[in-house]
């Protein structure tokens, strides 16, 4: 049983070893000239406006989660579209129901005001 995992274990060992070797070469051969300007934090070329641990509005996270959910649901359409001619009418009805649920969910989120940004 363990013999079947040797290629995977070998791949992991080689990848980890190569990563460590490359990091060591970079640390040993790379220049070390720390200056105040290099060590200063910046955002897009400007000095930082606030503390890095500033709190974000919870609506930002809600909008991000909603984007991920709807984006992943739309990603399910691509494999379906590729094999559309082979799957027939039943799959068309199933995809219509799926899209209907997606639209109902979007309408619910919109009605609750989760997409409003003030």
GROMACS .gro file of N, CA and C in nm:
model
  354
    1UNK      N    1   0.083  -0.120   0.000
    1UNK     CA    2   0.000   0.000   0.000
    1UNK      C    3   0.087   0.126   0.000
    2UNK      N    4   0.192   0.127   0.083
    2UNK     CA    5   0.277   0.246   0.091
    2UNK      C    6   0.354   0.269  -0.039
    3UNK      N    7   0.376   0.164  -0.117
    3UNK     CA    8   0.450   0.178  -0.242
    3UNK      C    9   0.375   0.266  -0.341
    4UNK      N   10   0.244   0.272  -0.331
    4UNK     CA   11   0.167   0.357  -0.421
    4UNK      C   12   0.185   0.505  -0.392
    5UNK      N   13   0.227   0.537  -0.271
    5UNK     CA   14   0.244   0.677  -0.231
    5UNK      C   15   0.386   0.728  -0.250
    6UNK      N   16   0.482   0.642  -0.288
    6UNK     CA   17   0.620   0.686  -0.303
    6UNK      C   18   0.636   0.798  -0.405
    7UNK      N   19   0.571   0.794  -0.521
    7UNK     CA   20   0.587   0.907  -0.614
    7UNK      C   21   0.538   1.039  -0.556
    8UNK      N   22   0.429   1.035  -0.481
    8UNK     CA   23   0.377   1.157  -0.420
    8UNK      C   24   0.472   1.208  -0.313
    9UNK      N   25   0.520   1.117  -0.229
    9UNK     CA   26   0.614   1.156  -0.124
    9UNK      C   27   0.745   1.209  -0.184
   10UNK      N   28   0.791   1.147  -0.290
   10UNK     CA   29   0.912   1.194  -0.358
   10UNK      C   30   0.890   1.334  -0.416
   11UNK      N   31   0.774   1.355  -0.477
   11UNK     CA   32   0.743   1.487  -0.532
   11UNK      C   33   0.741   1.593  -0.423
   12UNK      N   34   0.678   1.564  -0.309
   12UNK     CA   35   0.673   1.659  -0.198
   12UNK      C   36   0.812   1.687  -0.144
   13UNK      N   37   0.894   1.582  -0.131
   13UNK     CA   38   1.030   1.600  -0.079
   13UNK      C   39   1.115   1.684  -0.174
   14UNK      N   40   1.106   1.657  -0.304
   14UNK     CA   41   1.183   1.735  -0.400
   14UNK      C   42   1.136   1.880  -0.402
   15UNK      N   43   1.006   1.903  -0.398
   15UNK     CA   44   0.953   2.040  -0.399
   15UNK      C   45   0.995   2.116  -0.273
   16UNK      N   46   0.986   2.052  -0.158
   16UNK     CA   47   1.027   2.118  -0.033
   16UNK      C   48   1.177   2.144  -0.034
   17UNK      N   49   1.256   2.046  -0.080
   17UNK     CA   50   1.401   2.064  -0.085
   17UNK      C   51   1.439   2.176  -0.180
   18UNK      N   52   1.378   2.181  -0.297
   18UNK     CA   53   1.407   2.287  -0.392
   18UNK      C   54   1.368   2.423  -0.335
   19UNK      N   55   1.254   2.430  -0.270
   19UNK     CA   56   1.213   2.556  -0.208
   19UNK      C   57   1.312   2.603  -0.102
   20UNK      N   58   1.357   2.511  -0.017
   20UNK     CA   59   1.454   2.548   0.087
   20UNK      C   60   1.588   2.590   0.027
   21UNK      N   61   1.632   2.519  -0.077
   21UNK     CA   62   1.758   2.555  -0.142
   21UNK      C   63   1.749   2.694  -0.205
   22UNK      N   64   1.639   2.723  -0.273
   22UNK     CA   65   1.624   2.855  -0.334
   22UNK      C   66   1.616   2.966  -0.230
   23UNK      N   67   1.548   2.942  -0.119
   23UNK     CA   68   1.544   3.041  -0.012
   23UNK      C   69   1.683   3.064   0.048
   24UNK      N   70   1.758   2.956   0.067
   24UNK     CA   71   1.893   2.970   0.124
   24UNK      C   72   1.984   3.047   0.029
   25UNK      N   73   1.976   3.019  -0.101
   25UNK     CA   74   2.058   3.091  -0.198
   25UNK      C   75   2.022   3.239  -0.197
   26UNK      N   76   1.896   3.269  -0.191
   26UNK     CA   77   1.854   3.409  -0.186
   26UNK      C   78   1.903   3.480  -0.061
   27UNK      N   79   1.900   3.412   0.052
   27UNK     CA   80   1.947   3.474   0.176
   27UNK      C   81   2.099   3.492   0.177
   28UNK      N   82   2.171   3.396   0.120
   28UNK     CA   83   2.317   3.403   0.121
   28UNK      C   84   2.371   3.496   0.013
   29UNK      N   85   2.315   3.493  -0.104
   29UNK     CA   86   2.369   3.570  -0.217
   29UNK      C   87   2.304   3.707  -0.233
   30UNK      N   88   2.190   3.728  -0.173
   30UNK     CA   89   2.118   3.854  -0.191
   30UNK      C   90   2.183   3.969  -0.115
   31UNK      N   91   2.171   4.091  -0.168
   31UNK     CA   92   2.228   4.207  -0.098
   31UNK      C   93   2.148   4.241   0.028
   32UNK      N   94   2.222   4.287   0.127
   32UNK     CA   95   2.157   4.330   0.252
   32UNK      C   96   2.198   4.473   0.281
   33UNK      N   97   2.117   4.565   0.237
   33UNK     CA   98   2.142   4.706   0.265
   33UNK      C   99   2.015   4.770   0.318
   34UNK      N  100   1.979   4.739   0.442
   34UNK     CA  101   1.855   4.798   0.496
   34UNK      C  102   1.871   4.948   0.517
   35UNK      N  103   1.775   5.021   0.465
   35UNK     CA  104   1.771   5.166   0.484
   35UNK      C  105   1.634   5.202   0.538
   36UNK      N  106   1.623   5.317   0.596
   36UNK     CA  107   1.494   5.360   0.652
   36UNK      C  108   1.386   5.366   0.544
   37UNK      N  109   1.423   5.410   0.426
   37UNK     CA  110   1.325   5.422   0.319
   37UNK      C  111   1.278   5.285   0.270
   38UNK      N  112   1.368   5.186   0.267
   38UNK     CA  113   1.330   5.052   0.225
   38UNK      C  114   1.242   4.983   0.328
   39UNK      N  115   1.265   5.010   0.454
   39UNK     CA  116   1.192   4.942   0.560
   39UNK      C  117   1.060   5.010   0.595
   40UNK      N  118   1.032   5.125   0.537
   40UNK     CA  119   0.909   5.199   0.569
   40UNK      C  120   0.790   5.135   0.497
   41UNK      N  121   0.677   5.120   0.566
   41UNK     CA  122   0.556   5.067   0.499
   41UNK      C  123   0.497   5.173   0.408
   42UNK      N  124   0.435   5.128   0.299
   42UNK     CA  125   0.370   5.220   0.206
   42UNK      C  126   0.251   5.152   0.141
   43UNK      N  127   0.163   5.235   0.090
   43UNK     CA  128   0.047   5.188   0.017
   43UNK      C  129   0.045   5.260  -0.117
   44UNK      N  130   0.068   5.189  -0.222
   44UNK     CA  131   0.062   5.245  -0.357
   44UNK      C  132   0.155   5.364  -0.374
   45UNK      N  133   0.269   5.361  -0.310
   45UNK     CA  134   0.365   5.469  -0.323
   45UNK      C  135   0.344   5.582  -0.225
   46UNK      N  136   0.240   5.577  -0.144
   46UNK     CA  137   0.213   5.681  -0.047
   46UNK      C  138   0.242   5.630   0.093
   47UNK      N  139   0.260   5.720   0.185
   47UNK     CA  140   0.272   5.681   0.325
   47UNK      C  141   0.139   5.622   0.371
   48UNK      N  142   0.144   5.533   0.467
   48UNK     CA  143   0.022   5.470   0.518
   48UNK      C  144  -0.067   5.576   0.583
   49UNK      N  145  -0.196   5.571   0.552
   49UNK     CA  146  -0.290   5.669   0.605
   49UNK      C  147  -0.330   5.635   0.749
   50UNK      N  148  -0.350   5.507   0.774
   50UNK     CA  149  -0.398   5.463   0.905
   50UNK      C  150  -0.315   5.345   0.952
   51UNK      N  151  -0.352   5.295   1.068
   51UNK     CA  152  -0.290   5.174   1.119
   51UNK      C  153  -0.329   5.056   1.031
   52UNK      N  154  -0.240   4.961   1.016
   52UNK     CA  155  -0.267   4.845   0.931
   52UNK      C  156  -0.379   4.759   0.988
   53UNK      N  157  -0.408   4.772   1.115
   53UNK     CA  158  -0.513   4.691   1.179
   53UNK      C  159  -0.645   4.767   1.190
   54UNK      N  160  -0.669   4.858   1.098
   54UNK     CA  161  -0.793   4.934   1.101
   54UNK      C  162  -0.911   4.841   1.074
   55UNK      N  163  -1.023   4.871   1.137
   55UNK     CA  164  -1.142   4.788   1.120
   55UNK      C  165  -1.215   4.828   0.993
   56UNK      N  166  -1.266   4.725   0.926
   56UNK     CA  167  -1.348   4.746   0.807
   56UNK      C  168  -1.494   4.730   0.845
   57UNK      N  169  -1.578   4.797   0.770
   57UNK     CA  170  -1.720   4.782   0.789
   57UNK      C  171  -1.761   4.640   0.753
   58UNK      N  172  -1.853   4.584   0.828
   58UNK     CA  173  -1.895   4.446   0.805
   58UNK      C  174  -1.963   4.430   0.669
   59UNK      N  175  -2.015   4.538   0.614
   59UNK     CA  176  -2.077   4.530   0.483
   59UNK      C  177  -1.976   4.495   0.374
   60UNK      N  178  -1.850   4.536   0.394
   60UNK     CA  179  -1.746   4.500   0.298
   60UNK      C  180  -1.731   4.349   0.292
   61UNK      N  181  -1.725   4.284   0.407
   61UNK     CA  182  -1.711   4.138   0.409
   61UNK      C  183  -1.835   4.069   0.352
   62UNK      N  184  -1.952   4.122   0.382
   62UNK     CA  185  -2.075   4.065   0.328
   62UNK      C  186  -2.077   4.074   0.176
   63UNK      N  187  -2.037   4.188   0.124
   63UNK     CA  188  -2.033   4.204  -0.021
   63UNK      C  189  -1.929   4.111  -0.084
   64UNK      N  190  -1.816   4.093  -0.018
   64UNK     CA  191  -1.713   4.003  -0.070
   64UNK      C  192  -1.762   3.859  -0.071
   65UNK      N  193  -1.829   3.817   0.033
   65UNK     CA  194  -1.881   3.680   0.040
   65UNK      C  195  -1.990   3.660  -0.066
   66UNK      N  196  -2.076   3.759  -0.083
   66UNK     CA  197  -2.180   3.748  -0.185
   66UNK      C  198  -2.118   3.740  -0.325
   67UNK      N  199  -2.014   3.817  -0.348
   67UNK     CA  200  -1.946   3.810  -0.478
   67UNK      C  201  -1.891   3.671  -0.502
   68UNK      N  202  -1.826   3.614  -0.403
   68UNK     CA  203  -1.769   3.480  -0.418
   68UNK      C  204  -1.878   3.377  -0.445
   69UNK      N  205  -1.988   3.387  -0.372
   69UNK     CA  206  -2.098   3.291  -0.390
   69UNK      C  207  -2.153   3.299  -0.532
   70UNK      N  208  -2.187   3.420  -0.577
   70UNK     CA  209  -2.246   3.434  -0.710
   70UNK      C  210  -2.145   3.405  -0.819
   71UNK      N  211  -2.020   3.439  -0.797
   71UNK     CA  212  -1.917   3.411  -0.895
   71UNK      C  213  -1.897   3.261  -0.912
   72UNK      N  214  -1.896   3.187  -0.803
   72UNK     CA  215  -1.880   3.042  -0.812
   72UNK      C  216  -2.002   2.977  -0.877
   73UNK      N  217  -2.119   3.030  -0.848
   73UNK     CA  218  -2.238   2.973  -0.911
   73UNK      C  219  -2.237   2.996  -1.061
   74UNK      N  220  -2.190   3.110  -1.104
   74UNK     CA  221  -2.180   3.137  -1.247
   74UNK      C  222  -2.074   3.047  -1.310
   75UNK      N  223  -1.970   3.013  -1.235
   75UNK     CA  224  -1.865   2.925  -1.288
   75UNK      C  225  -1.920   2.786  -1.320
   76UNK      N  226  -2.031   2.747  -1.258
   76UNK     CA  227  -2.093   2.618  -1.290
   76UNK      C  228  -2.155   2.617  -1.430
   77UNK      N  229  -2.176   2.734  -1.487
   77UNK     CA  230  -2.235   2.740  -1.621
   77UNK      C  231  -2.138   2.697  -1.731
   78UNK      N  232  -2.009   2.716  -1.711
   78UNK     CA  233  -1.912   2.686  -1.817
   78UNK      C  234  -1.907   2.538  -1.853
   79UNK      N  235  -1.892   2.446  -1.758
   79UNK     CA  236  -1.892   2.305  -1.799
   79UNK      C  237  -2.024   2.263  -1.861
   80UNK      N  238  -2.132   2.319  -1.812
   80UNK     CA  239  -2.264   2.288  -1.867
   80UNK      C  240  -2.272   2.335  -2.012
   81UNK      N  241  -2.220   2.454  -2.040
   81UNK     CA  242  -2.226   2.508  -2.176
   81UNK      C  243  -2.140   2.428  -2.273
   82UNK      N  244  -2.030   2.371  -2.223
   82UNK     CA  245  -1.941   2.294  -2.310
   82UNK      C  246  -2.009   2.168  -2.360
   83UNK      N  247  -2.086   2.102  -2.275
   83UNK     CA  248  -2.150   1.975  -2.313
   83UNK      C  249  -2.300   1.992  -2.336
   84UNK      N  250  -2.343   2.111  -2.369
   84UNK     CA  251  -2.486   2.139  -2.382
   84UNK      C  252  -2.554   2.049  -2.485
   85UNK      N  253  -2.490   2.026  -2.599
   85UNK     CA  254  -2.554   1.947  -2.705
   85UNK      C  255  -2.569   1.800  -2.667
   86UNK      N  256  -2.484   1.749  -2.580
   86UNK     CA  257  -2.490   1.607  -2.545
   86UNK      C  258  -2.585   1.578  -2.429
   87UNK      N  259  -2.619   1.677  -2.348
   87UNK     CA  260  -2.693   1.646  -2.225
   87UNK      C  261  -2.844   1.652  -2.240
   88UNK      N  262  -2.894   1.723  -2.336
   88UNK     CA  263  -3.036   1.715  -2.366
   88UNK      C  264  -3.125   1.811  -2.289
   89UNK      N  265  -3.256   1.787  -2.302
   89UNK     CA  266  -3.359   1.876  -2.248
   89UNK      C  267  -3.366   1.872  -2.096
   90UNK      N  268  -3.344   1.757  -2.036
   90UNK     CA  269  -3.351   1.746  -1.889
   90UNK      C  270  -3.248   1.837  -1.824
   91UNK      N  271  -3.127   1.837  -1.879
   91UNK     CA  272  -3.023   1.924  -1.823
   91UNK      C  273  -3.056   2.071  -1.845
   92UNK      N  274  -3.123   2.103  -1.955
   92UNK     CA  275  -3.165   2.241  -1.979
   92UNK      C  276  -3.264   2.286  -1.872
   93UNK      N  277  -3.357   2.201  -1.838
   93UNK     CA  278  -3.456   2.232  -1.734
   93UNK      C  279  -3.387   2.245  -1.598
   94UNK      N  280  -3.293   2.154  -1.570
   94UNK     CA  281  -3.221   2.162  -1.443
   94UNK      C  282  -3.141   2.291  -1.433
   95UNK      N  283  -3.078   2.333  -1.543
   95UNK     CA  284  -3.002   2.458  -1.540
   95UNK      C  285  -3.095   2.577  -1.527
   96UNK      N  286  -3.210   2.570  -1.587
   96UNK     CA  287  -3.307   2.679  -1.573
   96UNK      C  288  -3.351   2.692  -1.426
   97UNK      N  289  -3.373   2.579  -1.360
   97UNK     CA  290  -3.408   2.583  -1.217
   97UNK      C  291  -3.292   2.638  -1.134
   98UNK      N  292  -3.171   2.598  -1.168
   98UNK     CA  293  -3.053   2.649  -1.098
   98UNK      C  294  -3.043   2.800  -1.113
   99UNK      N  295  -3.061   2.849  -1.235
   99UNK     CA  296  -3.054   2.994  -1.258
   99UNK      C  297  -3.170   3.067  -1.191
  100UNK      N  298  -3.286   3.004  -1.186
  100UNK     CA  299  -3.399   3.063  -1.116
  100UNK      C  300  -3.367   3.079  -0.967
  101UNK      N  301  -3.309   2.975  -0.908
  101UNK     CA  302  -3.269   2.986  -0.767
  101UNK      C  303  -3.164   3.095  -0.748
  102UNK      N  304  -3.073   3.107  -0.843
  102UNK     CA  305  -2.971   3.212  -0.835
  102UNK      C  306  -3.035   3.350  -0.841
  103UNK      N  307  -3.130   3.368  -0.929
  103UNK     CA  308  -3.198   3.498  -0.941
  103UNK      C  309  -3.281   3.527  -0.816
  104UNK      N  310  -3.348   3.426  -0.762
  104UNK     CA  311  -3.426   3.445  -0.639
  104UNK      C  312  -3.334   3.485  -0.524
  105UNK      N  313  -3.219   3.418  -0.513
  105UNK     CA  314  -3.122   3.455  -0.409
  105UNK      C  315  -3.070   3.595  -0.427
  106UNK      N  316  -3.042   3.633  -0.552
  106UNK     CA  317  -2.994   3.769  -0.578
  106UNK      C  318  -3.101   3.872  -0.544
  107UNK      N  319  -3.226   3.845  -0.580
  107UNK     CA  320  -3.335   3.937  -0.548
  107UNK      C  321  -3.353   3.950  -0.397
  108UNK      N  322  -3.339   3.841  -0.325
  108UNK     CA  323  -3.351   3.844  -0.179
  108UNK      C  324  -3.241   3.931  -0.118
  109UNK      N  325  -3.118   3.912  -0.164
  109UNK     CA  326  -3.006   3.990  -0.112
  109UNK      C  327  -3.024   4.137  -0.146
  110UNK      N  328  -3.072   4.165  -0.266
  110UNK     CA  329  -3.094   4.303  -0.308
  110UNK      C  330  -3.204   4.367  -0.224
  111UNK      N  331  -3.314   4.293  -0.199
  111UNK     CA  332  -3.425   4.347  -0.120
  111UNK      C  333  -3.384   4.372   0.024
  112UNK      N  334  -3.297   4.287   0.079
  112UNK     CA  335  -3.250   4.306   0.216
  112UNK      C  336  -3.154   4.425   0.229
  113UNK      N  337  -3.108   4.479   0.115
  113UNK     CA  338  -3.018   4.594   0.118
  113UNK      C  339  -2.872   4.559   0.137
  114UNK      N  340  -2.836   4.435   0.113
  114UNK     CA  341  -2.697   4.395   0.133
  114UNK      C  342  -2.606   4.451   0.026
  115UNK      N  343  -2.660   4.494  -0.087
  115UNK     CA  344  -2.579   4.551  -0.194
  115UNK      C  345  -2.569   4.702  -0.187
  116UNK      N  346  -2.636   4.762  -0.091
  116UNK     CA  347  -2.630   4.908  -0.074
  116UNK      C  348  -2.501   4.946  -0.003
  117UNK      N  349  -2.438   5.049  -0.053
  117UNK     CA  350  -2.313   5.096   0.007
  117UNK      C  351  -2.327   5.247   0.029
  118UNK      N  352  -2.325   5.287   0.154
  118UNK     CA  353  -2.345   5.429   0.185
  118UNK      C  354  -2.219   5.491   0.236
   0.00000   0.00000   0.00000
